[in-house]
Coordinates of C-alpha atoms in Angstrom, one line a residue:
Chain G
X1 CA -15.9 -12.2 29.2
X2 CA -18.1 -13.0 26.1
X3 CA -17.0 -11.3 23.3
X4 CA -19.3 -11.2 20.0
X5 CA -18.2 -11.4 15.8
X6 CA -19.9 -11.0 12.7
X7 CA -18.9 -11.9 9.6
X8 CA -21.3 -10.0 7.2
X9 CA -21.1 -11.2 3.7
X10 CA -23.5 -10.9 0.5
X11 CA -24.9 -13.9 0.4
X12 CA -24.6 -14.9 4.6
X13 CA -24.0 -13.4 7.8
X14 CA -22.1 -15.6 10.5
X15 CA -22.5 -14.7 13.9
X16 CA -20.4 -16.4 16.8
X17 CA -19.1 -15.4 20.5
X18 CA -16.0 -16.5 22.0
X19 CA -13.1 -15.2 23.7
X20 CA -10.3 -12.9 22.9
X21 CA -8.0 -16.1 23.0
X22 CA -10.0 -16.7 19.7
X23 CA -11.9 -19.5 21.1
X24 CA -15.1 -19.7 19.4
X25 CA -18.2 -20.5 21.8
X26 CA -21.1 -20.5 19.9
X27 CA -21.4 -19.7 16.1
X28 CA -24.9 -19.6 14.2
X29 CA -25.2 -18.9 10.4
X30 CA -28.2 -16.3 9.1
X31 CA -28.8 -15.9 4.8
X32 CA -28.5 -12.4 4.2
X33 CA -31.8 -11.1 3.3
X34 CA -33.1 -7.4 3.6
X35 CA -31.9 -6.0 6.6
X36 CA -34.6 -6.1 9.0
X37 CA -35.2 -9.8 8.5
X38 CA -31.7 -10.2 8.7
X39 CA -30.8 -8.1 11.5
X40 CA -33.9 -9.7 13.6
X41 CA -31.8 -13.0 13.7
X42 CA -28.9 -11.2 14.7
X43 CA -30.0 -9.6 17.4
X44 CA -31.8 -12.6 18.8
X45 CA -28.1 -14.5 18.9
X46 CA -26.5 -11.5 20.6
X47 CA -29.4 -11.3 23.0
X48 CA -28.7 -14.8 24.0
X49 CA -25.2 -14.4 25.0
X50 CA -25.0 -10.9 26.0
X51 CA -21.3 -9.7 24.5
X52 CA -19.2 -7.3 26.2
X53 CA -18.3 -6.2 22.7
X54 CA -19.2 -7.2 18.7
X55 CA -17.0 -6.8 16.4
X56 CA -18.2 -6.7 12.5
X57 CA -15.9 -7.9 9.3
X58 CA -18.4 -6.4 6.8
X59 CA -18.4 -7.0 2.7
X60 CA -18.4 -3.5 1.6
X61 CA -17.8 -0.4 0.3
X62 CA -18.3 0.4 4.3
X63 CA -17.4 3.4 6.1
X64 CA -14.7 1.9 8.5
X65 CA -13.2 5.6 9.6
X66 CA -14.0 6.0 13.1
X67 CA -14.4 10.1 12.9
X68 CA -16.5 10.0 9.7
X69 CA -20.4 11.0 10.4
X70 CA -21.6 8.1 8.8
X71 CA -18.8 5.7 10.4
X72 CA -20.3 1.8 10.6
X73 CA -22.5 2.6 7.6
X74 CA -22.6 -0.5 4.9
X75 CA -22.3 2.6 1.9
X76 CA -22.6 1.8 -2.2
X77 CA -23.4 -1.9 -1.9
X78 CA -25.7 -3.0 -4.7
X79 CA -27.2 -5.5 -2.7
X80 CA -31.1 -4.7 -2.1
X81 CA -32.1 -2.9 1.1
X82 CA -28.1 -2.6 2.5
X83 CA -27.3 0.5 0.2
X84 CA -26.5 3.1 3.2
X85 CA -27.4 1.3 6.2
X86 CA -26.1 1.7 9.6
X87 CA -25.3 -1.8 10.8
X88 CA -23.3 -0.5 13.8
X89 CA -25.8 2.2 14.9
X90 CA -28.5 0.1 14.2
X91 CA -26.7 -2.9 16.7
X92 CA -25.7 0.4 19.2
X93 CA -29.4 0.8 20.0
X94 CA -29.7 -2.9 21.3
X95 CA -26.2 -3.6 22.7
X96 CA -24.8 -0.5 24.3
X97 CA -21.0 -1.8 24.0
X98 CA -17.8 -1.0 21.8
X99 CA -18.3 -2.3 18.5
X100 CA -15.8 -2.8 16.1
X101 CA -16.0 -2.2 12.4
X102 CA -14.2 -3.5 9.5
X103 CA -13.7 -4.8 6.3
X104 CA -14.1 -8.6 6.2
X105 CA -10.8 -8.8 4.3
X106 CA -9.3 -5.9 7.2
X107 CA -10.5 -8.5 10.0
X108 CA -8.9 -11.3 8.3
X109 CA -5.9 -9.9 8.1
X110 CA -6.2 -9.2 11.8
X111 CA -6.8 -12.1 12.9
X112 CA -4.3 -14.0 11.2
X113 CA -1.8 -11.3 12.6
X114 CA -3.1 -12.4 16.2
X115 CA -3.9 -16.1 16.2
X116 CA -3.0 -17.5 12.4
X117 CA 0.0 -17.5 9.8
X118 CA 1.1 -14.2 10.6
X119 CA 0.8 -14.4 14.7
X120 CA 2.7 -11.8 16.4
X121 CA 4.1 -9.9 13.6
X122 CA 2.7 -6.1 13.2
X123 CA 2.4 -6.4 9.4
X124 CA 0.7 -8.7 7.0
X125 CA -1.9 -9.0 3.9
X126 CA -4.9 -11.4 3.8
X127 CA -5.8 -11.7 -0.2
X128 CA -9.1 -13.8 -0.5
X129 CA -9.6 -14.8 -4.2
X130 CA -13.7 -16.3 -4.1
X131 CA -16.3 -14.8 -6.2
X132 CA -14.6 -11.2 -5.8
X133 CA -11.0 -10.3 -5.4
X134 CA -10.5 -8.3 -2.0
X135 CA -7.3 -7.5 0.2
X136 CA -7.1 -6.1 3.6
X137 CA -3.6 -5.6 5.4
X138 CA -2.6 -4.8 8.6
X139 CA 0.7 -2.3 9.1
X140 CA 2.6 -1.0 11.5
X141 CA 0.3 -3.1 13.8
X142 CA -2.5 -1.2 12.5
X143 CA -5.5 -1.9 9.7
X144 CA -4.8 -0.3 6.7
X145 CA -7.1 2.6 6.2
X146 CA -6.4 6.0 4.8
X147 CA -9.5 8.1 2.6
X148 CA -11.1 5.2 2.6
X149 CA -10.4 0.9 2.9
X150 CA -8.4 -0.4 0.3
X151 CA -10.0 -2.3 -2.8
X152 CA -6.9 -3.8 -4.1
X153 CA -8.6 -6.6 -5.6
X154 CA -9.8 -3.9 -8.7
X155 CA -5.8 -3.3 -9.8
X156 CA -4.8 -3.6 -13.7
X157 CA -2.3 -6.3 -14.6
X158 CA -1.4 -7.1 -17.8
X159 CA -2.7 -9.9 -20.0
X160 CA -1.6 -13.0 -20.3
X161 CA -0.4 -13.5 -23.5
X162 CA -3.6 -16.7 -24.5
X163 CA -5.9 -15.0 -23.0
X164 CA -8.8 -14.0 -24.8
X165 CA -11.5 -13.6 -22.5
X166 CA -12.8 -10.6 -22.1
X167 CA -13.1 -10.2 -18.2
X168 CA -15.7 -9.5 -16.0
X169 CA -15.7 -6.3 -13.8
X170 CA -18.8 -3.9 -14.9
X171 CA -16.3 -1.2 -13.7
X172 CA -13.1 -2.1 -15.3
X173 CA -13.6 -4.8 -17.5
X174 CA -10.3 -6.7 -17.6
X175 CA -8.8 -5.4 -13.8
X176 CA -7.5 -8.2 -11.6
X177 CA -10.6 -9.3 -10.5
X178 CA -12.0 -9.1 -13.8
X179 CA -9.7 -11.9 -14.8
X180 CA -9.0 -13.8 -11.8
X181 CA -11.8 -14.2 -9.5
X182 CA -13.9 -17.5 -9.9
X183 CA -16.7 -16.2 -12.2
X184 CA -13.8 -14.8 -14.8
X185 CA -12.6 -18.9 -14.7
X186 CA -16.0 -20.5 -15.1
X187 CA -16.5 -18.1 -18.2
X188 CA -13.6 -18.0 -19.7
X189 CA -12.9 -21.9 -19.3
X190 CA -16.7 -23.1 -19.5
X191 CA -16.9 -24.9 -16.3
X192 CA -16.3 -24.1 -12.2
X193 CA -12.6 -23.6 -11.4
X194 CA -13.0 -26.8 -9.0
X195 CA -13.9 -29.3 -11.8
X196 CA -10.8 -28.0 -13.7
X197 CA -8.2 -29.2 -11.7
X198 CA -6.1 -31.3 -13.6
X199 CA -6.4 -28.2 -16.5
X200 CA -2.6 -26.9 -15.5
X201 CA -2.7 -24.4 -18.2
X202 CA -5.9 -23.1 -16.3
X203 CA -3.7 -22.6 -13.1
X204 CA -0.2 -21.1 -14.9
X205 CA -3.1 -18.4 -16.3
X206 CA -4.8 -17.8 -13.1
X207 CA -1.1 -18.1 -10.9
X208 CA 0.5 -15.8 -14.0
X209 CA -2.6 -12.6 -12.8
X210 CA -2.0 -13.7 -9.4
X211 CA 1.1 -13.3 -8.9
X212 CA 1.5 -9.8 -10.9
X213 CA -1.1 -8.3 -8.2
X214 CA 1.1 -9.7 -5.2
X215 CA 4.2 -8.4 -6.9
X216 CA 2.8 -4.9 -7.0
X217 CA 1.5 -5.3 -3.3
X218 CA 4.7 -5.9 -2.4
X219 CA 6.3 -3.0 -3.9
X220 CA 3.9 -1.0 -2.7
X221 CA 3.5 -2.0 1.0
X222 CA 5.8 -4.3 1.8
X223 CA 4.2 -7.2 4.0
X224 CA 5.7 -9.2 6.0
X225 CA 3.9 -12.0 5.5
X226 CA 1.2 -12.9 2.6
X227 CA -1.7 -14.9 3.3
X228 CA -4.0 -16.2 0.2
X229 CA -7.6 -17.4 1.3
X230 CA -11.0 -17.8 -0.5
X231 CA -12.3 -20.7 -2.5
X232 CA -10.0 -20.2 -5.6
X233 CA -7.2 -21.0 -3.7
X234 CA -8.6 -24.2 -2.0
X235 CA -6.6 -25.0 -5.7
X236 CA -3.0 -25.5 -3.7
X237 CA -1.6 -26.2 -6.8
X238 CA -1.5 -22.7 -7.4
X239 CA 1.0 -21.6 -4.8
X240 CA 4.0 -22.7 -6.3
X241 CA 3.1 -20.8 -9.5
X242 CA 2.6 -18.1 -8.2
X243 CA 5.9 -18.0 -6.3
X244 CA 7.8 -18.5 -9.3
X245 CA 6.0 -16.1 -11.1
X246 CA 6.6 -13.5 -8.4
X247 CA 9.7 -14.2 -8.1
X248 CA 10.1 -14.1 -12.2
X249 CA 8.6 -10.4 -12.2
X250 CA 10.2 -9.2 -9.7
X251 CA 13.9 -10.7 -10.8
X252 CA 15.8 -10.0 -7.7
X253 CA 14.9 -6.2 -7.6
X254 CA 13.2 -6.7 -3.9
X255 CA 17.0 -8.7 -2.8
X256 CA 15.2 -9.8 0.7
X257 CA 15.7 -14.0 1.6
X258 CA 11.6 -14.0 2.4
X259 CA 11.2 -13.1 -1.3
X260 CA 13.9 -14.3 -3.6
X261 CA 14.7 -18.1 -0.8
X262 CA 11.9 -18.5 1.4
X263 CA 8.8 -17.9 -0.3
X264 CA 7.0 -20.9 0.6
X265 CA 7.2 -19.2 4.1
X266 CA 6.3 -16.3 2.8
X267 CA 3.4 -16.5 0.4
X268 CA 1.0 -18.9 2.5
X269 CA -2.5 -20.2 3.1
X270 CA -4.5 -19.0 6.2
X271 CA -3.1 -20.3 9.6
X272 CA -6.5 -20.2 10.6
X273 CA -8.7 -21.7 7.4
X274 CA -11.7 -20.6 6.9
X275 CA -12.1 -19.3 10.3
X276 CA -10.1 -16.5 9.7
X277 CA -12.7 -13.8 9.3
X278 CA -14.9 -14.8 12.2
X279 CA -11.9 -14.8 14.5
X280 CA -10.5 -11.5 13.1
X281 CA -14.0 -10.0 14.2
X282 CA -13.6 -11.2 17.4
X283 CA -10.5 -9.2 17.7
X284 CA -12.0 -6.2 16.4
X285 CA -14.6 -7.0 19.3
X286 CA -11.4 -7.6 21.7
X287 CA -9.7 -4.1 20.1
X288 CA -13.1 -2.0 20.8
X289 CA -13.2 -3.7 23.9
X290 CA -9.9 -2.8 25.0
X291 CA -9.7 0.8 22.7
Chain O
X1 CA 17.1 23.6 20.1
X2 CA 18.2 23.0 16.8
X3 CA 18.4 19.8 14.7
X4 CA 20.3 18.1 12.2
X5 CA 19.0 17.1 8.9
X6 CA 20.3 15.3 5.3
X7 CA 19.2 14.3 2.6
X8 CA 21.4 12.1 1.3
X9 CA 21.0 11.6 -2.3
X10 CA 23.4 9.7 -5.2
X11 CA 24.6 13.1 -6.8
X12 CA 24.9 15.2 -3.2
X13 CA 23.9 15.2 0.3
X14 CA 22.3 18.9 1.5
X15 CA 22.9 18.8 5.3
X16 CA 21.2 21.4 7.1
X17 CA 20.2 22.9 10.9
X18 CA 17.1 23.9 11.9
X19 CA 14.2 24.1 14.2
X20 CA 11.0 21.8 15.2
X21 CA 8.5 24.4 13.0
X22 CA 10.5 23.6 10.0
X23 CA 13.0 26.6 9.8
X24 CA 16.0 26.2 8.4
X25 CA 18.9 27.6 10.2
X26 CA 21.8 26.9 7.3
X27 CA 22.3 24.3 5.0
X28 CA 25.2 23.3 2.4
X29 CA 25.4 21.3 -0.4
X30 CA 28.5 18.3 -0.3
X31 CA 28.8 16.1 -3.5
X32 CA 28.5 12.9 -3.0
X33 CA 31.9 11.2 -3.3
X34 CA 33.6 8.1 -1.8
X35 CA 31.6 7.8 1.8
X36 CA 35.0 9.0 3.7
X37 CA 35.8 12.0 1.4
X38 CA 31.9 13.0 1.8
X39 CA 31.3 12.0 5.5
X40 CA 34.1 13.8 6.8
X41 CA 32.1 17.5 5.1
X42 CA 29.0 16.1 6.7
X43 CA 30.9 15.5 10.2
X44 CA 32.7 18.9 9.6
X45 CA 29.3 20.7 9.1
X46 CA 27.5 19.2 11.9
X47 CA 30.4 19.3 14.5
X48 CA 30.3 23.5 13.9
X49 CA 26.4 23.2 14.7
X50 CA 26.3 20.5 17.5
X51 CA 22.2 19.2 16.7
X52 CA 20.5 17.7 19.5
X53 CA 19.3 15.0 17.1
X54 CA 19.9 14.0 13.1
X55 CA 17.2 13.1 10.7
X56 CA 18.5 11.1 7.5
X57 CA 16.2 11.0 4.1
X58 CA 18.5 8.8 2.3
X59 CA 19.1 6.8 -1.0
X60 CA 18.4 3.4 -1.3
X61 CA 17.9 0.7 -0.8
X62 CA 18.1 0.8 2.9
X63 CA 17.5 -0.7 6.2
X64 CA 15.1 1.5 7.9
X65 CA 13.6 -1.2 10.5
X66 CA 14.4 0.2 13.6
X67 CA 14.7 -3.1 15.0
X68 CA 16.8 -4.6 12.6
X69 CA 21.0 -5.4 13.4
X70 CA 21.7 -3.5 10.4
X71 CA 19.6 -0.9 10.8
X72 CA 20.8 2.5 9.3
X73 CA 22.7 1.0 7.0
X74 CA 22.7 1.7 2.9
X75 CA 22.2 -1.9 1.5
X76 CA 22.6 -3.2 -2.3
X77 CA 23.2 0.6 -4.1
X78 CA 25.5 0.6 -7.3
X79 CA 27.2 3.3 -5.8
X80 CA 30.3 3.3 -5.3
X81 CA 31.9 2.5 -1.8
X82 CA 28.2 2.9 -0.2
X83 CA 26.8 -0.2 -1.0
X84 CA 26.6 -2.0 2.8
X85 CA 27.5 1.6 3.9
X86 CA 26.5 2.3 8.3
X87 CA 26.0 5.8 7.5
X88 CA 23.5 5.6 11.1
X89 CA 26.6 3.7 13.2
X90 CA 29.4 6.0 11.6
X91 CA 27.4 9.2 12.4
X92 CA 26.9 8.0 15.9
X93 CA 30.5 7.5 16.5
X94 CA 30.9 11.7 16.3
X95 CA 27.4 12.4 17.2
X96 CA 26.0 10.3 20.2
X97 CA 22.3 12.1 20.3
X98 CA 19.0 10.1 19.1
X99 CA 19.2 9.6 14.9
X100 CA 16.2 8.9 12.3
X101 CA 16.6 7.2 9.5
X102 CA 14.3 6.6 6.7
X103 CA 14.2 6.6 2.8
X104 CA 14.2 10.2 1.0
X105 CA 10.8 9.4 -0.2
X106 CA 9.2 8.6 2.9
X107 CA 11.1 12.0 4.4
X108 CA 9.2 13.8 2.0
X109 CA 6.1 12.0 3.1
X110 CA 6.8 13.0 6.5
X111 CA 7.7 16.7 5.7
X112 CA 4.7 17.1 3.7
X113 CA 2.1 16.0 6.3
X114 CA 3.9 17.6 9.0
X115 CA 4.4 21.0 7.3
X116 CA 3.3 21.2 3.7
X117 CA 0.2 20.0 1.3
X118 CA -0.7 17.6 3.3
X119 CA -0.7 19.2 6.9
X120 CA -2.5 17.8 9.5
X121 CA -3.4 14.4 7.9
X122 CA -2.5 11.3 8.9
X123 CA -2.2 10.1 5.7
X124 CA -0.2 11.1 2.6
X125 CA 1.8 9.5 -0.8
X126 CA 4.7 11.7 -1.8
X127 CA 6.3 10.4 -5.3
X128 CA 9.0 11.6 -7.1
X129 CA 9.6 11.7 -10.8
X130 CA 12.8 12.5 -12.0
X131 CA 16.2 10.9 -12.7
X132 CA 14.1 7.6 -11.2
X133 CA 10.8 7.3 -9.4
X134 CA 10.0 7.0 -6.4
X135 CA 7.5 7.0 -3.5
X136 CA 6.9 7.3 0.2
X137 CA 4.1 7.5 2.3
X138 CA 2.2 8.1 5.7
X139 CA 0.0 5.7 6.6
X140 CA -2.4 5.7 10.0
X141 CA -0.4 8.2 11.1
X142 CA 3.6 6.3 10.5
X143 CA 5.9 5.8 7.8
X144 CA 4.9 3.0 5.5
X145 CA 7.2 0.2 6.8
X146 CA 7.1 -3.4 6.1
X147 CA 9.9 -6.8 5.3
X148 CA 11.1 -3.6 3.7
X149 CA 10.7 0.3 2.5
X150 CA 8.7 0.3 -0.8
X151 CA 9.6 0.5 -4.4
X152 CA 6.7 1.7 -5.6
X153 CA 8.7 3.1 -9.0
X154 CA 9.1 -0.2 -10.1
X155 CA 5.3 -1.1 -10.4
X156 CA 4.1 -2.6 -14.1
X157 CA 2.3 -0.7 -16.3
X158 CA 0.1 -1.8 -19.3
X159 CA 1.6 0.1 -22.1
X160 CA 0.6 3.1 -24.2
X161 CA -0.8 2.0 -27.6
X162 CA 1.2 4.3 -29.5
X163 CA 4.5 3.8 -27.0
X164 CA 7.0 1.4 -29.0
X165 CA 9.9 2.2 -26.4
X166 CA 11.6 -0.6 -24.9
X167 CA 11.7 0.6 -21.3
X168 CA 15.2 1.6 -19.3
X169 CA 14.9 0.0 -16.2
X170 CA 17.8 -2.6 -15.9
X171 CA 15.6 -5.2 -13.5
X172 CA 12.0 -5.0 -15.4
X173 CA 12.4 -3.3 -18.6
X174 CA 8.7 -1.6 -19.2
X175 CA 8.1 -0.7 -15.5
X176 CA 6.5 2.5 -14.4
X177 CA 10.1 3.7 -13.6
X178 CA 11.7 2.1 -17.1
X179 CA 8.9 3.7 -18.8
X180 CA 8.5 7.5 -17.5
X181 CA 10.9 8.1 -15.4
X182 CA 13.1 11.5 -16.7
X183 CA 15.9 9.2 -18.7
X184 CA 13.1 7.1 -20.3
X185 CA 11.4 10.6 -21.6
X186 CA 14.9 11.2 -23.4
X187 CA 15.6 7.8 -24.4
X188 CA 12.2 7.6 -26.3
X189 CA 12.0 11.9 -27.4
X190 CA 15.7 11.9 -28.1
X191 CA 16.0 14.6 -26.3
X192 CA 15.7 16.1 -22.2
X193 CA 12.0 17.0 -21.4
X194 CA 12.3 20.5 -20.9
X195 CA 13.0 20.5 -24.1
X196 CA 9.8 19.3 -25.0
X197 CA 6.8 21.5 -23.3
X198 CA 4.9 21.9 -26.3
X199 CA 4.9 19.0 -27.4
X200 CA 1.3 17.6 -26.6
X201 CA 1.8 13.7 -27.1
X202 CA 4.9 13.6 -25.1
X203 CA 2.7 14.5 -21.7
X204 CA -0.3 12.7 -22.6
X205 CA 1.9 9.7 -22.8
X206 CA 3.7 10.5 -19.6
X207 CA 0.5 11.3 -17.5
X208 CA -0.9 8.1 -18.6
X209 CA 1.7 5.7 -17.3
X210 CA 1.5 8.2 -14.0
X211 CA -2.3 8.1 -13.9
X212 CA -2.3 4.2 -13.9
X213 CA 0.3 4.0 -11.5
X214 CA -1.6 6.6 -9.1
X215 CA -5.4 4.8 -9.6
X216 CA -3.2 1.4 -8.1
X217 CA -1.6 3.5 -5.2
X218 CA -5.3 4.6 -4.3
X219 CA -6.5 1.3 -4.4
X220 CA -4.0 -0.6 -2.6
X221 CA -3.1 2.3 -0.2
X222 CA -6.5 4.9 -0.1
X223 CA -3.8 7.9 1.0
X224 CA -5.8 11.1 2.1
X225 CA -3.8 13.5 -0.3
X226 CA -1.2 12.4 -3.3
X227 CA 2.0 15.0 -3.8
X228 CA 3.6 14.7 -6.9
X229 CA 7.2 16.3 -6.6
X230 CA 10.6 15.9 -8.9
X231 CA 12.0 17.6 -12.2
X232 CA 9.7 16.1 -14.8
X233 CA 6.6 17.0 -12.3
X234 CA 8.0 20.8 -13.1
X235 CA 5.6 19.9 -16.4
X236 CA 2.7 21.3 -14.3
X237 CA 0.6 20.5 -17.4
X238 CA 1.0 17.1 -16.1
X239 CA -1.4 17.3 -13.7
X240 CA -4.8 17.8 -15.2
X241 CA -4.0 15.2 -17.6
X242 CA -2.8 12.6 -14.5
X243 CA -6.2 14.0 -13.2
X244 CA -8.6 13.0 -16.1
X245 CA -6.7 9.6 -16.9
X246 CA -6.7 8.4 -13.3
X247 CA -10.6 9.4 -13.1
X248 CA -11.1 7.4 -16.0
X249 CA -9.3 4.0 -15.3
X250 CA -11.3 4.2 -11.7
X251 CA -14.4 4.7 -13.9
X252 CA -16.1 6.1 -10.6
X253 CA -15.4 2.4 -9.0
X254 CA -13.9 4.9 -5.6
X255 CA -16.7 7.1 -4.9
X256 CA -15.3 9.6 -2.9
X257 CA -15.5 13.6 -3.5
X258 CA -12.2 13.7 -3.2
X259 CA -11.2 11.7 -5.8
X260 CA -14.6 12.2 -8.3
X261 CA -15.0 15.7 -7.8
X262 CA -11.6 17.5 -6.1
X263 CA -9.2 15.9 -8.1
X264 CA -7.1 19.3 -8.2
X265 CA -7.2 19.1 -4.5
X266 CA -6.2 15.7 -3.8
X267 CA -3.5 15.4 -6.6
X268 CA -1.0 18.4 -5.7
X269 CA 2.6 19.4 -5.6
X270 CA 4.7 19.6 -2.8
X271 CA 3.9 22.6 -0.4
X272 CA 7.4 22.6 0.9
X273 CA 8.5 22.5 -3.1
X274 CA 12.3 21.7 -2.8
X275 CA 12.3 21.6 0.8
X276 CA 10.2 18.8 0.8
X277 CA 13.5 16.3 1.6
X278 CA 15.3 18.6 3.7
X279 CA 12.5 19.5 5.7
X280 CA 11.6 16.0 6.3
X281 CA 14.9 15.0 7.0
X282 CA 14.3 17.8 9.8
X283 CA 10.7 16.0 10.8
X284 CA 13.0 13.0 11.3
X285 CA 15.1 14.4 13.7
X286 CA 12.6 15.7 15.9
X287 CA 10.5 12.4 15.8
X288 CA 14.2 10.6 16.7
X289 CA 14.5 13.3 19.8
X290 CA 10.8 12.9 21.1
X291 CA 10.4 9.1 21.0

C-alpha cells in the first residue's frame, strides 16, 4: 500500500509517497504559487502513484476540526489566492480516499511520536523556530486540537533585560515570535542568525525567550518529551541554554528527574531531521487510512 | 448504584455519595488533619455508604498516571504527614471497587463538561482563583495528562505598570499565582478582597494578570469553553474586564466568534458553582467503574 504526504508550506509544497513504516518512496518539491498552478503539480504527482490515502501538514490558520463545515479549508492566510481554500475538498474530487488534515507543526509532532525522538510515547511537543514560531503537540496519543489548533508560537514572555529591539509580530509586536523567530534576529542584530554564530550573547538572548516559552508549555501541558526543529535551532549551541534557563525559571517547582536531571533527554532535536513533517503527513495518511 | 466522591483539599476533604447524573446523595465535611486522624472519618463515612466506585479530586502535587508504580499517591505537598501520602493504595485496602484519581482542578474540568457550563464538549479549562491558582482541563475528550498534571498557576506574567508588589509565590516570586492569587490581593491592598469591591484599580489590576494568563491558555491549549471558579472569581466584575483585556492582547490574532464576538459565552463561571469539585470527584468515579 502507497500512502501519499504533503507538506504545504508558504513558500513550497513537498509532496512524497511511502509507507506507513515511514519509508519514503518518492518525494518531489512544487514552489507554492496561486493554487491552481500549484495544485496542477500536485495532482499530477499523486496521479502517478495512486495513494491509498494523503495526508496534508498544512501552514495555516487551517480548519483541522473534522465536524466543522469548512473542515480541510486553508482559512485567514495572507498568502495571495489560499485565503479560504479547500485543499482537502479540492484533492477529494480527484482522489476519492481518506485524507488527513493537519497543522504542519501537529504532523510533526506526530511523526516524531511514531518514528522519531519521541517514538512510542503518547505525548510530546514539536516547536519549530524558522521564519515563524509554531508548536503542535500530540496528547494523550491524540493531536492537540480543541476550538481551534494551537498557535503557541504568539505567547508573551518577558523581555530580556538588553534588549531593545522592538519585535516583529504585526499582531503583537514583542510576543515570542516577535522576538525570537529568525527575522526578529536579523533585525535586531543586523545580520542572518547563521553568520552570528560565534555572537554568544546573540544565543543567551535568543536561548533566555526560548526557554521562557517552553517553561510555560510545560506548565501548561506537560509533554513528555520536547522536540525543537526549524532553521534557528540548526544553532545547537542553543540547547544547553535553554536547558539551564528552563531549569533557572522553573527552580525546582516542576520536581520531575526529566526536568530538573535529564534534560538533555528531555529537551531534544528531531529524531527524524528535517524529515519530520513529511513523515508526520504520512501518518496522518496512515491514521485516515486506518480511521 | 451509588458512588463515592472527595475532594480532597489542604483545609478539608468533602466526601460525598451519589449517582451517575450528578445527584448527590449526602456529603460531609472532615478537616483535614494528620492522614490517619482524617482517613479513618473518610473510611467511616464511606463504610456506612458501601460505593461501587470512588472518584478522588485531590491536592497536589500528585501522581495521577495511571500507569505509574506510584500512582494515587500525594507527592512533594508541605503538608504535613501527606507529603508521599497513598491515599489510592490505603483507600483500596477498606474499599476493593475500581478508584479515579486525578487533581481537584482537572475534577472540576471533568464535572464541568460532563454536567455544568461546559456540557457536552470535549473540551474545557476550569481555573481556580483563590487561596492559590489553579487549572485543569479536558482536552480531545480526556483529562490533560502529560510527564505530569499541570501547574498552570505558576505561569509568568509581564507585570502591571503601576503594580510595584513583589509577588508571594515562594518558587517564582512574580508568577501568575504570586501575583493574583487571593493572598497576593491582601499582601499588596493590605487588606482581604471582599473588602475591596469598589475599589476600581484593585480589579483592573487583577483581570489583567488573569486576561494575560487566559490569551496563553487559548493559545497553547484552544479549549472550547474557559470556567473561571474560586473565591476571588466571586468578584463577578472580574469578568468583563478579563473579557476586554484578553480581547486586546490577542488583538484579533484568533479569529474565532467565540472568542471575538461571544466573549461572555466562552469565558463563564462554573455551572455546577461549588459543586464543581464534588461533582467531578463523582464524574471520576463513574469513569473508574465504566473503564
Amino acid at each position: 500500500m502507497l500512502l501519499g504526504a504533503i507538506e504545504a508550506g508558504g513558500t513550497k509544497f513537498v509532496c512524497a509517497v511511502g509507507k506507513e513504516d515511514g519509508t519514503i518512496v518518492e518525494r518531489t518539491v512544487i514552489p507554492t504559487d496561486l493554487p491552481e498552478v500549484t495544485m496542477k503539480e500536485v495532482i499530477k504527482f499523486f496521479q502517478k502513484h495512486k495513494p491509498s490515502a494523503i495526508g496534508i501538514g498544512t501552514f495555516g490558520p487551517a480548519d483541522v476540526d473534522p465536524v466543522s463545515v469548512t473542515f480541510g479549508t486553508i482559512t485567514s492566510t495572507p498568502k495571495q489566492g489560499w485565503r479560504n481554500y479547500p485543499l482537502v475538498s479540492e484533492l477529494k474530487k480527484r482522489f476519492p480516499v481518506p485524507i488527513g488534515f493537519n497543522t504542519d507543526v501537529n504532523a510533526a509532532a506526530l511523526g516524531e511520536a511514531r518514528l522519531g525522538a519521541a517514538k512510542g510515547l503518547d505525548s510530546c511537543l514539536y516547536i519549530t523556530v524558522g521564519t515563524g514560531i509554531g508548536a503542535g503537540a500530540l496528547i494523550g496519543g491524540k493531536l492537540l486540537q480543541g476550538l481551534s489548533h494551537p498557535e503557541m508560537g504568539h505567547i508573551l514572555v518577558r523581555r530580556h533585560p538588553n534588549d531593545s529591539y522592538a519585535g516583529k509580530c504585526p499582531y503583537h509586536g514583542d510576543c515570542l515570535e516577535g522576538l525570537a523567530a529568525g527575522p526578529a534576529i536579523e533585525e535586531r542584530w543586523g545580520v542572518k542568525g547563521d553568520q552570528l554564530k560565534e555572537r554568544a550573547e546573540v544565543w543567551e538572548m535568543e536561548g533566555f525567550y526560548l526557554a521562557q516559552a517552553i517553561a510555560q508549555y510545560i506548565l501548561v501541558l506537560s509533554p513528555k518529551k520536547i522536540i525543537l526543529g526549524g532553521g534557528v535551532m540548526k544553532q545547537a549551541q542553543l540547547f544547553p541554554i535553554i536547558a539551564r534557563n528552563v531549569q533557572e525559571m522553573l527552580n525546582g517547582y516542576v520536581s520531575l528527574p526529566e526536568i530538573t536531571e535529564h534534560m538533555e533527554d528531555y529537551l531534544v532535536p528531531p529524531g527524524l531531521g528535517d524529515n519530520a513533517g513529511i513523515t508526520g503527513a504520512l501518518m496522518l495518511a496512515y491514521q485516515a487510512y486506518t480511521e
